Amino acid sequence: QVQLVESGGGLVQAGGSLRLSCAASGSIFSISAMGWYRQPPGKQRELVATITSSGRTNYADSVKGRFAISRDNAKNAVYLQIDSLKLEDTAVYYCNAYLSMESGNYDFWGQGTQVTVSS
């Protein structure tokens, strides 16, 4: 059984900062890509940022320069530093990991953490 547990969401004023964390636990051989996605109210889930095991990153255009993704391979953890928050960043943020287990490779999602930006 694998779990991804997110933390760090909350209510913050526009222009503020947050740091989201996500840790994977369970019978994991290795984790290749990890990432963050978000689902704004009434919209579809969208990519925020991804990071490979070697540290290569990819960002949605809307967050470049304001968000920074990082990971700690030893802890099976991924982080998202969010700066200069905007109202449109309000969403449920989901952690994602593509990982290898004894039985094969699988895509796992966390339960989501709410980020609400106020004016």
Coordinates of N, CA and C in Angstrom, one line a residue, residues 36-93:
W36 N 3.2 18.4 -8.9 CA 2.1 19.1 -8.3 C 1.1 19.5 -9.4
Y37 N -0.2 19.2 -9.2 CA -1.3 19.6 -10.0 C -2.3 20.4 -9.2
R38 N -3.1 21.2 -9.8 CA -4.1 21.9 -9.1 C -5.5 21.9 -9.8
Q39 N -6.5 22.0 -9.1 CA -7.9 22.1 -9.6 C -8.6 23.3 -9.1
P40 N -8.6 24.4 -9.8 CA -9.3 25.6 -9.4 C -10.8 25.3 -9.3
P41 N -11.6 26.1 -8.6 CA -13.0 25.9 -8.5 C -13.7 25.9 -9.8
G42 N -14.5 24.9 -10.1 CA -15.2 24.8 -11.4 C -14.4 24.6 -12.6
K43 N -13.1 24.2 -12.4 CA -12.3 24.0 -13.6 C -11.6 22.6 -13.5
Q44 N -11.0 22.2 -14.6 CA -10.3 20.9 -14.6 C -9.0 20.9 -13.9
R45 N -8.5 19.8 -13.5 CA -7.2 19.7 -12.9 C -6.1 20.0 -14.0
E46 N -5.1 20.8 -13.5 CA -4.0 21.2 -14.5 C -2.7 21.0 -13.9
L47 N -1.7 20.9 -14.7 CA -0.3 20.8 -14.3 C 0.2 22.1 -13.7
V48 N 0.9 21.9 -12.6 CA 1.6 23.1 -12.0 C 3.1 22.9 -12.2
A49 N 3.7 21.8 -11.8 CA 5.1 21.6 -11.9 C 5.5 20.1 -11.7
T50 N 6.5 19.7 -12.4 CA 7.0 18.3 -12.2 C 8.5 18.4 -12.0
I51 N 9.0 17.3 -11.4 CA 10.5 17.2 -11.2 C 10.9 15.7 -11.4
T52 N 11.9 15.4 -12.1 CA 12.4 14.1 -12.2 C 13.3 13.7 -11.1
S53 N 13.7 12.4 -11.0 CA 14.6 12.0 -10.0 C 16.0 12.6 -10.0
S54 N 16.3 13.1 -11.2 CA 17.6 13.8 -11.4 C 17.5 15.3 -11.2
G55 N 16.3 15.8 -10.9 CA 16.1 17.2 -10.6 C 15.7 18.1 -11.8
R56 N 15.4 17.5 -12.9 CA 15.0 18.3 -14.0 C 13.5 18.7 -13.8
T57 N 13.2 20.0 -14.0 CA 11.9 20.6 -13.6 C 11.2 21.0 -14.8
N58 N 9.9 21.1 -14.7 CA 9.0 21.6 -15.7 C 7.9 22.4 -15.0
Y59 N 7.5 23.6 -15.6 CA 6.5 24.4 -14.9 C 5.5 24.9 -15.9
A60 N 4.2 25.0 -15.4 CA 3.2 25.7 -16.2 C 3.6 27.1 -16.4
D61 N 3.3 27.7 -17.6 CA 3.7 29.1 -17.9 C 3.1 30.0 -16.8
S62 N 1.9 29.7 -16.3 CA 1.3 30.6 -15.4 C 2.0 30.7 -14.0
V63 N 2.9 29.8 -13.7 CA 3.5 29.8 -12.4 C 5.0 30.1 -12.5
K64 N 5.6 30.1 -13.7 CA 7.0 30.3 -13.8 C 7.5 31.6 -13.2
G65 N 8.5 31.5 -12.4 CA 9.1 32.7 -11.7 C 8.5 32.9 -10.3
R66 N 7.4 32.2 -10.0 CA 6.7 32.4 -8.7 C 6.7 31.1 -7.9
F67 N 6.7 30.0 -8.6 CA 6.7 28.7 -7.9 C 8.0 28.0 -8.1
A68 N 8.4 27.2 -7.1 CA 9.6 26.4 -7.2 C 9.4 25.0 -6.6
I69 N 9.6 24.0 -7.5 CA 9.4 22.6 -7.0 C 10.8 22.0 -6.7
S70 N 10.8 21.2 -5.7 CA 12.1 20.5 -5.3 C 11.7 19.2 -4.6
R71 N 12.7 18.3 -4.5 CA 12.4 17.0 -3.9 C 13.6 16.5 -3.1
D72 N 13.2 15.6 -2.2 CA 14.3 15.0 -1.3 C 14.1 13.5 -1.6
N73 N 15.0 12.9 -2.4 CA 14.8 11.5 -2.8 C 14.9 10.6 -1.6
A74 N 15.8 11.0 -0.7 CA 16.0 10.1 0.5 C 14.7 10.0 1.3
K75 N 13.9 11.0 1.3 CA 12.6 11.0 2.0 C 11.4 10.7 1.2
N76 N 11.6 10.5 -0.1 CA 10.5 10.3 -1.0 C 9.5 11.5 -0.9
A77 N 10.0 12.6 -0.9 CA 9.2 13.8 -0.7 C 9.4 14.8 -1.8
V78 N 8.4 15.6 -2.0 CA 8.4 16.7 -3.0 C 7.8 17.9 -2.3
Y79 N 8.3 19.1 -2.7 CA 7.9 20.3 -2.1 C 7.5 21.3 -3.2
L80 N 6.7 22.3 -2.8 CA 6.3 23.4 -3.8 C 6.3 24.7 -3.0
Q81 N 7.3 25.5 -3.3 CA 7.4 26.8 -2.7 C 6.6 27.8 -3.6
I82 N 5.6 28.4 -3.0 CA 4.7 29.3 -3.8 C 4.9 30.7 -3.3
D83 N 5.4 31.6 -4.1 CA 5.5 33.0 -3.8 C 4.7 33.9 -4.6
S84 N 4.5 35.1 -4.2 CA 3.7 36.1 -4.9 C 2.4 35.6 -5.3
L85 N 1.7 35.0 -4.4 CA 0.4 34.4 -4.7 C -0.6 35.3 -5.3
K86 N -1.4 34.8 -6.2 CA -2.5 35.6 -6.9 C -3.8 34.9 -6.6
L87 N -4.9 35.7 -6.7 CA -6.2 35.2 -6.5 C -6.4 33.9 -7.3
E88 N -5.9 33.9 -8.6 CA -6.2 32.8 -9.5 C -5.4 31.6 -9.1
D89 N -4.5 31.6 -8.1 CA -3.9 30.4 -7.6 C -4.7 29.6 -6.7
T90 N -5.9 30.2 -6.3 CA -6.8 29.4 -5.4 C -7.2 28.1 -6.1
A91 N -7.0 27.0 -5.4 CA -7.3 25.7 -6.0 C -7.0 24.6 -4.9
V92 N -7.4 23.4 -5.2 CA -7.0 22.3 -4.5 C -5.7 21.8 -5.2
Y93 N -4.6 21.6 -4.4 CA -3.3 21.2 -5.0 C -3.1 19.7 -4.7

